[in-house]
mmCIF file with all atom_site columns, C-alpha atoms and ligand atoms in Angstrom:
data_model
loop_
_atom_site.group_PDB
_atom_site.id
_atom_site.type_symbol
_atom_site.label_atom_id
_atom_site.label_alt_id
_atom_site.label_comp_id
_atom_site.label_asym_id
_atom_site.label_entity_id
_atom_site.label_seq_id
_atom_site.pdbx_PDB_ins_code
_atom_site.Cartn_x
_atom_site.Cartn_y
_atom_site.Cartn_z
_atom_site.occupancy
_atom_site.B_iso_or_equiv
_atom_site.pdbx_formal_charge
_atom_site.auth_seq_id
_atom_site.auth_comp_id
_atom_site.auth_asym_id
_atom_site.auth_atom_id
_atom_site.pdbx_PDB_model_num
ATOM   1   C  CA  . MET A 1 1   ? -7.953  -6.730  -1.221 1.00 87.00 ? 366 MET A CA  1
ATOM   2   C  CA  . LYS A 1 2   ? -5.347  -3.710  -0.060 1.00 95.00 ? 367 LYS A CA  1
ATOM   3   C  CA  . ILE A 1 3   ? -4.498  -3.669  3.904  1.00 98.00 ? 368 ILE A CA  1
ATOM   4   C  CA  . MET A 1 4   ? -5.449  -0.280  4.664  1.00 98.00 ? 369 MET A CA  1
ATOM   5   C  CA  . ASP A 1 5   ? -4.914  1.596   7.674  1.00 98.00 ? 370 ASP A CA  1
ATOM   6   C  CA  . ILE A 1 6   ? -6.551  5.096   7.846  1.00 98.00 ? 371 ILE A CA  1
ATOM   7   C  CA  . HIS A 1 7   ? -6.009  7.001   10.533 1.00 98.00 ? 372 HIS A CA  1
ATOM   8   C  CA  . SER A 1 8   ? -2.117  8.468   12.035 1.00 98.00 ? 373 SER A CA  1
ATOM   9   C  CA  . HIS A 1 9   ? -0.916  10.843  13.597 1.00 98.00 ? 374 HIS A CA  1
ATOM   10  C  CA  . THR A 1 10  ? 2.593   13.511  13.177 1.00 98.00 ? 375 THR A CA  1
ATOM   11  C  CA  . TYR A 1 11  ? 3.948   16.231  14.826 1.00 98.00 ? 376 TYR A CA  1
ATOM   12  C  CA  . PHE A 1 12  ? 0.810   18.359  13.568 1.00 98.00 ? 377 PHE A CA  1
ATOM   13  C  CA  . SER A 1 13  ? -1.351  16.749  16.270 1.00 97.00 ? 378 SER A CA  1
ATOM   14  C  CA  . ALA A 1 14  ? -0.468  18.081  19.267 1.00 93.00 ? 379 ALA A CA  1
ATOM   15  C  CA  . CYS A 1 15  ? -0.705  14.547  20.753 1.00 92.00 ? 380 CYS A CA  1
ATOM   16  C  CA  . GLY A 1 16  ? 1.270   13.308  18.002 1.00 92.00 ? 381 GLY A CA  1
ATOM   17  C  CA  . ALA A 1 17  ? 5.577   13.799  18.049 1.00 94.00 ? 382 ALA A CA  1
ATOM   18  C  CA  . ASP A 1 18  ? 6.642   11.789  14.781 1.00 97.00 ? 383 ASP A CA  1
ATOM   19  C  CA  . LYS A 1 19  ? 8.241   13.456  11.016 1.00 98.00 ? 384 LYS A CA  1
ATOM   20  C  CA  . HIS A 1 20  ? 5.787   11.681  8.540  1.00 98.00 ? 385 HIS A CA  1
ATOM   21  C  CA  . GLU A 1 21  ? 8.790   9.638   7.031  1.00 98.00 ? 386 GLU A CA  1
ATOM   22  C  CA  . ASP A 1 22  ? 9.232   8.019   10.960 1.00 98.00 ? 387 ASP A CA  1
ATOM   23  C  CA  . THR A 1 23  ? 5.299   6.588   9.891  1.00 98.00 ? 388 THR A CA  1
ATOM   24  C  CA  . ILE A 1 24  ? 6.188   6.028   6.811  1.00 98.00 ? 389 ILE A CA  1
ATOM   25  C  CA  . ASN A 1 25  ? 8.354   3.507   6.799  1.00 98.00 ? 390 ASN A CA  1
ATOM   26  C  CA  . ALA A 1 26  ? 5.853   2.201   10.223 1.00 98.00 ? 391 ALA A CA  1
ATOM   27  C  CA  . ALA A 1 27  ? 3.395   1.664   8.116  1.00 98.00 ? 392 ALA A CA  1
ATOM   28  C  CA  . ILE A 1 28  ? 5.523   -0.340  4.880  1.00 98.00 ? 393 ILE A CA  1
ATOM   29  C  CA  . ASN A 1 29  ? 7.647   -2.280  7.350  1.00 98.00 ? 394 ASN A CA  1
ATOM   30  C  CA  . GLY A 1 30  ? 4.747   -3.189  8.598  1.00 98.00 ? 395 GLY A CA  1
ATOM   31  C  CA  . GLY A 1 31  ? 2.748   -4.519  5.114  1.00 98.00 ? 396 GLY A CA  1
ATOM   32  C  CA  . ILE A 1 32  ? 0.101   -1.911  5.296  1.00 98.00 ? 397 ILE A CA  1
ATOM   33  C  CA  . GLN A 1 33  ? -0.529  -0.639  1.559  1.00 98.00 ? 398 GLN A CA  1
ATOM   34  C  CA  . LEU A 1 34  ? -2.979  2.678   1.680  1.00 98.00 ? 399 LEU A CA  1
ATOM   35  C  CA  . PHE A 1 35  ? -1.825  5.006   4.502  1.00 98.00 ? 400 PHE A CA  1
ATOM   36  C  CA  . GLY A 1 36  ? -4.044  8.098   5.661  1.00 98.00 ? 401 GLY A CA  1
ATOM   37  C  CA  . ILE A 1 37  ? -2.339  9.916   7.859  1.00 98.00 ? 402 ILE A CA  1
ATOM   38  C  CA  . SER A 1 38  ? -5.478  12.200  9.336  1.00 98.00 ? 403 SER A CA  1
ATOM   39  C  CA  . ASP A 1 39  ? -4.238  14.470  11.862 1.00 98.00 ? 404 ASP A CA  1
ATOM   40  C  CA  . HIS A 1 40  ? -6.456  16.953  13.902 1.00 98.00 ? 405 HIS A CA  1
ATOM   41  C  CA  . CYS A 1 41  ? -8.227  19.510  12.720 1.00 98.00 ? 406 CYS A CA  1
ATOM   42  C  CA  . TYR A 1 42  ? -7.436  21.893  15.483 1.00 97.00 ? 407 TYR A CA  1
ATOM   43  C  CA  . GLY A 1 43  ? -3.425  20.521  15.541 1.00 97.00 ? 408 GLY A CA  1
ATOM   44  C  CA  . ILE A 1 44  ? -3.269  21.845  11.358 1.00 97.00 ? 409 ILE A CA  1
ATOM   45  C  CA  . GLY A 1 45  ? -5.383  24.970  12.346 1.00 96.00 ? 410 GLY A CA  1
ATOM   46  C  CA  . GLU A 1 46  ? -3.870  27.642  9.762  1.00 96.00 ? 411 GLU A CA  1
ATOM   47  C  CA  . ARG A 1 47  ? -1.833  24.963  8.342  1.00 97.00 ? 412 ARG A CA  1
ATOM   48  C  CA  . ARG A 1 48  ? -3.104  23.541  6.175  1.00 97.00 ? 413 ARG A CA  1
ATOM   49  C  CA  . GLU A 1 49  ? -1.342  24.778  2.803  1.00 98.00 ? 414 GLU A CA  1
ATOM   50  C  CA  . GLU A 1 50  ? 1.297   23.300  4.377  1.00 98.00 ? 415 GLU A CA  1
ATOM   51  C  CA  . TYR A 1 51  ? -0.165  19.541  5.902  1.00 98.00 ? 416 TYR A CA  1
ATOM   52  C  CA  . ILE A 1 52  ? -1.294  19.703  2.339  1.00 98.00 ? 417 ILE A CA  1
ATOM   53  C  CA  . ARG A 1 53  ? 1.654   19.781  0.576  1.00 98.00 ? 418 ARG A CA  1
ATOM   54  C  CA  . ILE A 1 54  ? 3.913   18.194  2.708  1.00 98.00 ? 419 ILE A CA  1
ATOM   55  C  CA  . ILE A 1 55  ? 2.123   14.699  2.536  1.00 98.00 ? 420 ILE A CA  1
ATOM   56  C  CA  . ASP A 1 56  ? 1.707   15.929  -1.404 1.00 98.00 ? 421 ASP A CA  1
ATOM   57  C  CA  . GLU A 1 57  ? 5.537   15.496  -1.745 1.00 98.00 ? 422 GLU A CA  1
ATOM   58  C  CA  . MET A 1 58  ? 5.562   12.532  0.396  1.00 98.00 ? 423 MET A CA  1
ATOM   59  C  CA  . LYS A 1 59  ? 3.081   10.459  -2.131 1.00 98.00 ? 424 LYS A CA  1
ATOM   60  C  CA  . ASN A 1 60  ? 6.055   11.536  -4.705 1.00 98.00 ? 425 ASN A CA  1
ATOM   61  C  CA  . ALA A 1 61  ? 8.619   10.080  -2.064 1.00 98.00 ? 426 ALA A CA  1
ATOM   62  C  CA  . TYR A 1 62  ? 7.301   7.223   -1.221 1.00 98.00 ? 427 TYR A CA  1
ATOM   63  C  CA  . ASN A 1 63  ? 5.931   6.335   -4.604 1.00 97.00 ? 428 ASN A CA  1
ATOM   64  C  CA  . GLY A 1 64  ? 5.346   2.965   -5.579 1.00 97.00 ? 429 GLY A CA  1
ATOM   65  C  CA  . LYS A 1 65  ? 5.748   2.090   -2.287 1.00 98.00 ? 430 LYS A CA  1
ATOM   66  C  CA  . ILE A 1 66  ? 3.102   2.437   -0.464 1.00 98.00 ? 431 ILE A CA  1
ATOM   67  C  CA  . GLN A 1 67  ? -0.622  4.274   -1.049 1.00 98.00 ? 432 GLN A CA  1
ATOM   68  C  CA  . LEU A 1 68  ? -1.249  7.797   0.596  1.00 98.00 ? 433 LEU A CA  1
ATOM   69  C  CA  . LEU A 1 69  ? -3.598  9.480   1.755  1.00 98.00 ? 434 LEU A CA  1
ATOM   70  C  CA  . CYS A 1 70  ? -4.478  12.780  3.209  1.00 98.00 ? 435 CYS A CA  1
ATOM   71  C  CA  . GLY A 1 71  ? -6.777  12.557  5.229  1.00 98.00 ? 436 GLY A CA  1
ATOM   72  C  CA  . ILE A 1 72  ? -7.785  15.311  8.956  1.00 98.00 ? 437 ILE A CA  1
ATOM   73  C  CA  . GLU A 1 73  ? -9.785  14.033  11.919 1.00 98.00 ? 438 GLU A CA  1
ATOM   74  C  CA  . ILE A 1 74  ? -12.773 16.711  12.808 1.00 98.00 ? 439 ILE A CA  1
ATOM   75  C  CA  . ALA A 1 75  ? -13.513 17.174  15.960 1.00 98.00 ? 440 ALA A CA  1
ATOM   76  C  CA  . THR A 1 76  ? -17.025 18.117  17.156 1.00 98.00 ? 441 THR A CA  1
ATOM   77  C  CA  . VAL A 1 77  ? -17.051 19.296  20.503 1.00 97.00 ? 442 VAL A CA  1
ATOM   78  C  CA  . PRO A 1 78  ? -17.859 23.149  20.893 1.00 96.00 ? 443 PRO A CA  1
ATOM   79  C  CA  . GLY A 1 79  ? -14.405 25.019  20.049 1.00 95.00 ? 444 GLY A CA  1
ATOM   80  C  CA  . LEU A 1 80  ? -12.590 22.267  18.294 1.00 97.00 ? 445 LEU A CA  1
ATOM   81  C  CA  . GLY A 1 81  ? -14.415 21.472  15.158 1.00 96.00 ? 446 GLY A CA  1
ATOM   82  C  CA  . ILE A 1 82  ? -15.052 23.564  11.634 1.00 96.00 ? 447 ILE A CA  1
ATOM   83  C  CA  . ASP A 1 83  ? -19.098 24.528  11.820 1.00 95.00 ? 448 ASP A CA  1
ATOM   84  C  CA  . ASP A 1 84  ? -18.483 24.746  7.742  1.00 96.00 ? 449 ASP A CA  1
ATOM   85  C  CA  . PRO A 1 85  ? -18.029 21.401  5.592  1.00 97.00 ? 450 PRO A CA  1
ATOM   86  C  CA  . LYS A 1 86  ? -17.612 23.679  2.334  1.00 96.00 ? 451 LYS A CA  1
ATOM   87  C  CA  . THR A 1 87  ? -14.349 25.157  3.981  1.00 95.00 ? 452 THR A CA  1
ATOM   88  C  CA  . VAL A 1 88  ? -12.739 21.530  4.324  1.00 96.00 ? 453 VAL A CA  1
ATOM   89  C  CA  . LYS A 1 89  ? -10.442 22.053  0.612  1.00 96.00 ? 454 LYS A CA  1
ATOM   90  C  CA  . GLY A 1 90  ? -7.761  19.407  -0.746 1.00 97.00 ? 455 GLY A CA  1
ATOM   91  C  CA  . PHE A 1 91  ? -8.562  16.012  1.568  1.00 98.00 ? 456 PHE A CA  1
ATOM   92  C  CA  . GLU A 1 92  ? -9.396  12.803  0.136  1.00 98.00 ? 457 GLU A CA  1
ATOM   93  C  CA  . TYR A 1 93  ? -11.128 12.509  3.683  1.00 98.00 ? 458 TYR A CA  1
ATOM   94  C  CA  . CYS A 1 94  ? -11.722 13.061  7.174  1.00 98.00 ? 459 CYS A CA  1
ATOM   95  C  CA  . LEU A 1 95  ? -12.601 11.472  9.947  1.00 98.00 ? 460 LEU A CA  1
ATOM   96  C  CA  . ILE A 1 96  ? -15.620 12.688  12.259 1.00 98.00 ? 461 ILE A CA  1
ATOM   97  C  CA  . GLU A 1 97  ? -15.242 12.354  16.323 1.00 98.00 ? 462 GLU A CA  1
ATOM   98  C  CA  . HIS A 1 98  ? -17.207 12.531  18.868 1.00 97.00 ? 463 HIS A CA  1
ATOM   99  C  CA  . ILE A 1 99  ? -20.781 12.522  17.305 1.00 98.00 ? 464 ILE A CA  1
ATOM   100 C  CA  . ASP A 1 100 ? -22.182 10.706  20.299 1.00 97.00 ? 465 ASP A CA  1
ATOM   101 C  CA  . ARG A 1 101 ? -21.663 12.711  22.119 1.00 97.00 ? 466 ARG A CA  1
ATOM   102 C  CA  . ASP A 1 102 ? -23.373 14.510  24.355 1.00 96.00 ? 467 ASP A CA  1
ATOM   103 C  CA  . GLU A 1 103 ? -22.414 18.038  23.474 1.00 97.00 ? 468 GLU A CA  1
ATOM   104 C  CA  . SER A 1 104 ? -21.564 16.942  19.908 1.00 98.00 ? 469 SER A CA  1
ATOM   105 C  CA  . THR A 1 105 ? -21.938 20.280  17.763 1.00 97.00 ? 470 THR A CA  1
ATOM   106 C  CA  . VAL A 1 106 ? -23.056 18.018  14.830 1.00 98.00 ? 471 VAL A CA  1
ATOM   107 C  CA  . GLY A 1 107 ? -24.270 14.894  16.459 1.00 97.00 ? 472 GLY A CA  1
ATOM   108 C  CA  . MET A 1 108 ? -27.399 12.727  15.217 1.00 97.00 ? 473 MET A CA  1
ATOM   109 C  CA  . ASN A 1 109 ? -26.835 15.992  11.873 1.00 98.00 ? 474 ASN A CA  1
ATOM   110 C  CA  . ILE A 1 110 ? -24.525 13.852  11.188 1.00 98.00 ? 475 ILE A CA  1
ATOM   111 C  CA  . PHE A 1 111 ? -25.967 13.313  7.480  1.00 98.00 ? 476 PHE A CA  1
ATOM   112 C  CA  . ASP A 1 112 ? -26.812 16.307  7.012  1.00 98.00 ? 477 ASP A CA  1
ATOM   113 C  CA  . TYR A 1 113 ? -22.502 17.801  7.524  1.00 98.00 ? 478 TYR A CA  1
ATOM   114 C  CA  . ALA A 1 114 ? -21.468 15.035  5.797  1.00 98.00 ? 479 ALA A CA  1
ATOM   115 C  CA  . ASP A 1 115 ? -23.225 16.228  2.627  1.00 98.00 ? 480 ASP A CA  1
ATOM   116 C  CA  . GLY A 1 116 ? -21.505 19.287  2.693  1.00 98.00 ? 481 GLY A CA  1
ATOM   117 C  CA  . PHE A 1 117 ? -17.798 17.817  2.410  1.00 98.00 ? 482 PHE A CA  1
ATOM   118 C  CA  . ASP A 1 118 ? -16.605 17.543  -1.027 1.00 97.00 ? 483 ASP A CA  1
ATOM   119 C  CA  . CYS A 1 119 ? -14.725 14.586  0.019  1.00 98.00 ? 484 CYS A CA  1
ATOM   120 C  CA  . LYS A 1 120 ? -14.846 10.830  1.827  1.00 98.00 ? 485 LYS A CA  1
ATOM   121 C  CA  . VAL A 1 121 ? -16.104 11.249  4.764  1.00 98.00 ? 486 VAL A CA  1
ATOM   122 C  CA  . GLY A 1 122 ? -15.896 8.170   7.594  1.00 98.00 ? 487 GLY A CA  1
ATOM   123 C  CA  . ILE A 1 123 ? -16.924 7.796   11.291 1.00 98.00 ? 488 ILE A CA  1
ATOM   124 C  CA  . ALA A 1 124 ? -13.981 7.611   14.101 1.00 98.00 ? 489 ALA A CA  1
ATOM   125 C  CA  . HIS A 1 125 ? -13.796 5.380   17.306 1.00 97.00 ? 490 HIS A CA  1
ATOM   126 C  CA  . THR A 1 126 ? -17.402 5.759   17.982 1.00 98.00 ? 491 THR A CA  1
ATOM   127 C  CA  . ASP A 1 127 ? -19.532 2.785   19.048 1.00 98.00 ? 492 ASP A CA  1
ATOM   128 C  CA  . LEU A 1 128 ? -22.345 3.791   16.431 1.00 98.00 ? 493 LEU A CA  1
ATOM   129 C  CA  . ILE A 1 129 ? -24.707 0.803   17.595 1.00 98.00 ? 494 ILE A CA  1
ATOM   130 C  CA  . GLY A 1 130 ? -24.921 1.613   21.166 1.00 98.00 ? 495 GLY A CA  1
ATOM   131 C  CA  . MET A 1 131 ? -25.716 5.745   19.589 1.00 98.00 ? 496 MET A CA  1
ATOM   132 C  CA  . ALA A 1 132 ? -28.810 3.932   18.147 1.00 98.00 ? 497 ALA A CA  1
ATOM   133 C  CA  . VAL A 1 133 ? -29.297 1.797   20.810 1.00 98.00 ? 498 VAL A CA  1
ATOM   134 C  CA  . ARG A 1 134 ? -29.590 4.943   23.714 1.00 97.00 ? 499 ARG A CA  1
ATOM   135 C  CA  . LYS A 1 135 ? -31.564 6.626   20.277 1.00 96.00 ? 500 LYS A CA  1
ATOM   136 C  CA  . GLY A 1 136 ? -33.835 4.099   20.614 1.00 98.00 ? 501 GLY A CA  1
ATOM   137 C  CA  . LEU A 1 137 ? -33.177 2.994   16.265 1.00 98.00 ? 502 LEU A CA  1
ATOM   138 C  CA  . ASP A 1 138 ? -33.149 -0.153  15.041 1.00 98.00 ? 503 ASP A CA  1
ATOM   139 C  CA  . PRO A 1 139 ? -29.385 -0.564  14.465 1.00 98.00 ? 504 PRO A CA  1
ATOM   140 C  CA  . THR A 1 140 ? -29.320 -2.252  11.291 1.00 98.00 ? 505 THR A CA  1
ATOM   141 C  CA  . GLU A 1 141 ? -31.403 0.785   10.144 1.00 98.00 ? 506 GLU A CA  1
ATOM   142 C  CA  . PHE A 1 142 ? -29.012 3.451   11.876 1.00 98.00 ? 507 PHE A CA  1
ATOM   143 C  CA  . LEU A 1 143 ? -26.083 1.949   10.470 1.00 98.00 ? 508 LEU A CA  1
ATOM   144 C  CA  . SER A 1 144 ? -27.540 1.566   7.547  1.00 98.00 ? 509 SER A CA  1
ATOM   145 C  CA  . ARG A 1 145 ? -28.274 5.438   7.701  1.00 98.00 ? 510 ARG A CA  1
ATOM   146 C  CA  . PHE A 1 146 ? -24.759 6.044   6.917  1.00 98.00 ? 511 PHE A CA  1
ATOM   147 C  CA  . ALA A 1 147 ? -24.074 4.103   4.094  1.00 98.00 ? 512 ALA A CA  1
ATOM   148 C  CA  . ASP A 1 148 ? -27.074 5.809   1.775  1.00 98.00 ? 513 ASP A CA  1
ATOM   149 C  CA  . HIS A 1 149 ? -25.189 8.827   2.984  1.00 98.00 ? 514 HIS A CA  1
ATOM   150 C  CA  . GLY A 1 150 ? -21.846 7.206   1.894  1.00 98.00 ? 515 GLY A CA  1
ATOM   151 C  CA  . ILE A 1 151 ? -20.290 7.975   4.768  1.00 98.00 ? 516 ILE A CA  1
ATOM   152 C  CA  . PHE A 1 152 ? -17.573 4.852   6.278  1.00 98.00 ? 517 PHE A CA  1
ATOM   153 C  CA  . TRP A 1 153 ? -17.614 3.039   10.200 1.00 99.00 ? 518 TRP A CA  1
ATOM   154 C  CA  . GLU A 1 154 ? -13.419 3.134   10.970 1.00 98.00 ? 519 GLU A CA  1
ATOM   155 C  CA  . MET A 1 155 ? -12.769 -0.067  13.316 1.00 98.00 ? 520 MET A CA  1
ATOM   156 C  CA  . ASN A 1 156 ? -9.654  1.155   15.270 1.00 98.00 ? 521 ASN A CA  1
ATOM   157 C  CA  . VAL A 1 157 ? -7.506  -1.297  16.547 1.00 98.00 ? 522 VAL A CA  1
ATOM   158 C  CA  . ASN A 1 158 ? -5.612  1.196   18.687 1.00 97.00 ? 523 ASN A CA  1
ATOM   159 C  CA  . TYR A 1 159 ? -3.664  -0.263  21.348 1.00 96.00 ? 524 TYR A CA  1
ATOM   160 C  CA  . ASP A 1 160 ? -1.015  2.472   22.584 1.00 94.00 ? 525 ASP A CA  1
ATOM   161 C  CA  . SER A 1 161 ? 0.970   4.345   25.577 1.00 94.00 ? 526 SER A CA  1
ATOM   162 C  CA  . ILE A 1 162 ? -0.675  7.751   24.632 1.00 90.00 ? 527 ILE A CA  1
ATOM   163 C  CA  . HIS A 1 163 ? -4.173  5.582   25.417 1.00 91.00 ? 528 HIS A CA  1
ATOM   164 C  CA  . GLY A 1 164 ? -3.766  3.894   28.426 1.00 93.00 ? 529 GLY A CA  1
ATOM   165 C  CA  . PHE A 1 165 ? -3.330  0.876   26.635 1.00 95.00 ? 530 PHE A CA  1
ATOM   166 C  CA  . SER A 1 166 ? -7.182  0.099   26.204 1.00 95.00 ? 531 SER A CA  1
ATOM   167 C  CA  . GLU A 1 167 ? -9.149  -1.260  23.813 1.00 97.00 ? 532 GLU A CA  1
ATOM   168 C  CA  . HIS A 1 168 ? -12.144 -0.001  21.834 1.00 98.00 ? 533 HIS A CA  1
ATOM   169 C  CA  . GLN A 1 169 ? -15.083 -2.011  23.189 1.00 98.00 ? 534 GLN A CA  1
ATOM   170 C  CA  . TYR A 1 170 ? -16.716 -1.472  19.658 1.00 98.00 ? 535 TYR A CA  1
ATOM   171 C  CA  . MET A 1 171 ? -14.010 -2.417  17.454 1.00 98.00 ? 536 MET A CA  1
ATOM   172 C  CA  . LEU A 1 172 ? -14.033 -5.837  20.342 1.00 98.00 ? 537 LEU A CA  1
ATOM   173 C  CA  . ASP A 1 173 ? -17.991 -6.786  19.768 1.00 98.00 ? 538 ASP A CA  1
ATOM   174 C  CA  . PHE A 1 174 ? -17.744 -6.838  16.103 1.00 98.00 ? 539 PHE A CA  1
ATOM   175 C  CA  . LEU A 1 175 ? -14.694 -9.396  16.272 1.00 98.00 ? 540 LEU A CA  1
ATOM   176 C  CA  . ASN A 1 176 ? -15.960 -11.150 19.222 1.00 98.00 ? 541 ASN A CA  1
ATOM   177 C  CA  . LYS A 1 177 ? -19.710 -11.094 19.119 1.00 98.00 ? 542 LYS A CA  1
ATOM   178 C  CA  . PRO A 1 178 ? -21.471 -12.464 15.324 1.00 98.00 ? 543 PRO A CA  1
ATOM   179 C  CA  . ASP A 1 179 ? -25.079 -11.566 15.883 1.00 98.00 ? 544 ASP A CA  1
ATOM   180 C  CA  . ILE A 1 180 ? -22.415 -7.833  15.610 1.00 98.00 ? 545 ILE A CA  1
ATOM   181 C  CA  . THR A 1 181 ? -21.359 -8.838  12.689 1.00 98.00 ? 546 THR A CA  1
ATOM   182 C  CA  . LYS A 1 182 ? -23.859 -9.368  11.041 1.00 98.00 ? 547 LYS A CA  1
ATOM   183 C  CA  . ILE A 1 183 ? -25.744 -6.111  11.269 1.00 98.00 ? 548 ILE A CA  1
ATOM   184 C  CA  . VAL A 1 184 ? -22.796 -4.417  9.880  1.00 98.00 ? 549 VAL A CA  1
ATOM   185 C  CA  . LYS A 1 185 ? -22.913 -6.923  6.483  1.00 98.00 ? 550 LYS A CA  1
ATOM   186 C  CA  . ASP A 1 186 ? -26.481 -6.096  6.387  1.00 98.00 ? 551 ASP A CA  1
ATOM   187 C  CA  . SER A 1 187 ? -26.320 -2.603  7.050  1.00 98.00 ? 552 SER A CA  1
ATOM   188 C  CA  . GLY A 1 188 ? -24.154 -2.272  3.989  1.00 98.00 ? 553 GLY A CA  1
ATOM   189 C  CA  . ILE A 1 189 ? -22.117 0.685   5.452  1.00 98.00 ? 554 ILE A CA  1
ATOM   190 C  CA  . LYS A 1 190 ? -18.622 0.285   4.564  1.00 98.00 ? 555 LYS A CA  1
ATOM   191 C  CA  . LEU A 1 191 ? -15.433 -0.198  7.214  1.00 98.00 ? 556 LEU A CA  1
ATOM   192 C  CA  . SER A 1 192 ? -12.205 1.512   6.957  1.00 98.00 ? 557 SER A CA  1
ATOM   193 C  CA  . VAL A 1 193 ? -9.499  0.134   9.710  1.00 98.00 ? 558 VAL A CA  1
ATOM   194 C  CA  . GLY A 1 194 ? -7.571  2.674   11.442 1.00 98.00 ? 559 GLY A CA  1
ATOM   195 C  CA  . PHE A 1 195 ? -4.978  2.470   14.860 1.00 98.00 ? 560 PHE A CA  1
ATOM   196 C  CA  . ASP A 1 196 ? -4.990  5.857   15.510 1.00 98.00 ? 561 ASP A CA  1
ATOM   197 C  CA  . GLY A 1 197 ? -1.202  5.940   15.743 1.00 97.00 ? 562 GLY A CA  1
ATOM   198 C  CA  . HIS A 1 198 ? 0.425   9.042   18.160 1.00 96.00 ? 563 HIS A CA  1
ATOM   199 C  CA  . ARG A 1 199 ? 3.450   7.003   18.322 1.00 96.00 ? 564 ARG A CA  1
ATOM   200 C  CA  . VAL A 1 200 ? 5.965   4.629   15.892 1.00 97.00 ? 565 VAL A CA  1
ATOM   201 C  CA  . TYR A 1 201 ? 6.935   2.573   18.754 1.00 96.00 ? 566 TYR A CA  1
ATOM   202 C  CA  . ASP A 1 202 ? 3.836   1.895   19.790 1.00 97.00 ? 567 ASP A CA  1
ATOM   203 C  CA  . TYR A 1 203 ? 3.106   1.318   16.325 1.00 97.00 ? 568 TYR A CA  1
ATOM   204 C  CA  . ASP A 1 204 ? 1.337   -2.242  15.976 1.00 98.00 ? 569 ASP A CA  1
ATOM   205 C  CA  . PRO A 1 205 ? 0.659   -3.510  12.044 1.00 98.00 ? 570 PRO A CA  1
ATOM   206 C  CA  . GLU A 1 206 ? -0.816  -6.756  12.969 1.00 98.00 ? 571 GLU A CA  1
ATOM   207 C  CA  . ARG A 1 207 ? -3.528  -5.720  14.347 1.00 98.00 ? 572 ARG A CA  1
ATOM   208 C  CA  . VAL A 1 208 ? -4.532  -2.829  11.755 1.00 98.00 ? 573 VAL A CA  1
ATOM   209 C  CA  . ILE A 1 209 ? -4.099  -6.653  9.573  1.00 98.00 ? 574 ILE A CA  1
ATOM   210 C  CA  . ARG A 1 210 ? -5.566  -8.946  11.850 1.00 98.00 ? 575 ARG A CA  1
ATOM   211 C  CA  . MET A 1 211 ? -8.752  -6.281  11.482 1.00 98.00 ? 576 MET A CA  1
ATOM   212 C  CA  . ASN A 1 212 ? -8.235  -6.123  7.613  1.00 98.00 ? 577 ASN A CA  1
ATOM   213 C  CA  . GLU A 1 213 ? -8.193  -10.089 6.944  1.00 98.00 ? 578 GLU A CA  1
ATOM   214 C  CA  . PHE A 1 214 ? -11.366 -10.362 9.530  1.00 98.00 ? 579 PHE A CA  1
ATOM   215 C  CA  . ILE A 1 215 ? -13.366 -7.871  8.033  1.00 98.00 ? 580 ILE A CA  1
ATOM   216 C  CA  . ASN A 1 216 ? -12.582 -9.531  4.132  1.00 98.00 ? 581 ASN A CA  1
ATOM   217 C  CA  . ASN A 1 217 ? -13.203 -13.113 5.747  1.00 98.00 ? 582 ASN A CA  1
ATOM   218 C  CA  . SER A 1 218 ? -16.779 -11.391 6.818  1.00 98.00 ? 583 SER A CA  1
ATOM   219 C  CA  . GLY A 1 219 ? -17.642 -10.612 2.612  1.00 98.00 ? 584 GLY A CA  1
ATOM   220 C  CA  . ILE A 1 220 ? -17.913 -6.432  4.488  1.00 98.00 ? 585 ILE A CA  1
ATOM   221 C  CA  . GLU A 1 221 ? -17.171 -4.060  1.831  1.00 98.00 ? 586 GLU A CA  1
ATOM   222 C  CA  . MET A 1 222 ? -14.303 -1.814  2.727  1.00 98.00 ? 587 MET A CA  1
ATOM   223 C  CA  . VAL A 1 223 ? -14.138 1.867   1.747  1.00 98.00 ? 588 VAL A CA  1
ATOM   224 C  CA  . SER A 1 224 ? -11.825 2.299   -1.318 1.00 97.00 ? 589 SER A CA  1
ATOM   225 C  CA  . PHE A 1 225 ? -9.855  5.602   -2.641 1.00 95.00 ? 590 PHE A CA  1
ATOM   226 C  CA  . GLY A 1 226 ? -9.138  5.502   -6.676 1.00 81.00 ? 591 GLY A CA  1
HETATM 227 ZN ZN1 . LIG B 2 .   ? -9.826  11.029  17.487 1.00 87.57 ? 396 LIG B ZN1 1
HETATM 228 ZN ZN1 . LIG B 2 .   ? -6.874  10.135  15.967 1.00 87.57 ? 397 LIG B ZN1 1
#
């Protein structure tokens, strides 16, 4: 298995600050083997070509040291998102956020929306089981719909100063409640792991590694990239 962390931010996000080299070196030093950069779509804005070019340059510079992926985190709240997935080109994956919010422009249309992308699609830091319960849906069946559309689900292990040192409860439930782990496994949904790093000094690769190992030991499949 390849230790993955495919959720990280650079200075392309207003909430981020790091240079690419710094985040990549922190990942390498932490034992990460597959590392994805996924700045906010509204942070990248009109700089998409530059964003993709820099990550391409990093792939060359770090060839053989770590596998890098070019991702994008896509908001689905009014004014910050991307209405037409067909306009998203040149990325290897995207992470969709906010679909469980009342004001989400995508919400339960996530399946049609995801089908519109030409790259892999994942759901970032969202309590999908809680969302199913609130909608009166069976959690296993709900997660299976994501699996059917090839949408993966992020286990977000963030714990840093930017987010007030709080942990995502859905991630803790997945780790600590065997019935929840079983629902995820039975559904067939594939998982990813992301630290959602915003500052290298906060980066904690041990959290990333522990989650990768837990998923692997649980017999749950991770999303794979080439
Ligand atoms: Zn996010
Ligand atoms: Zn993020």
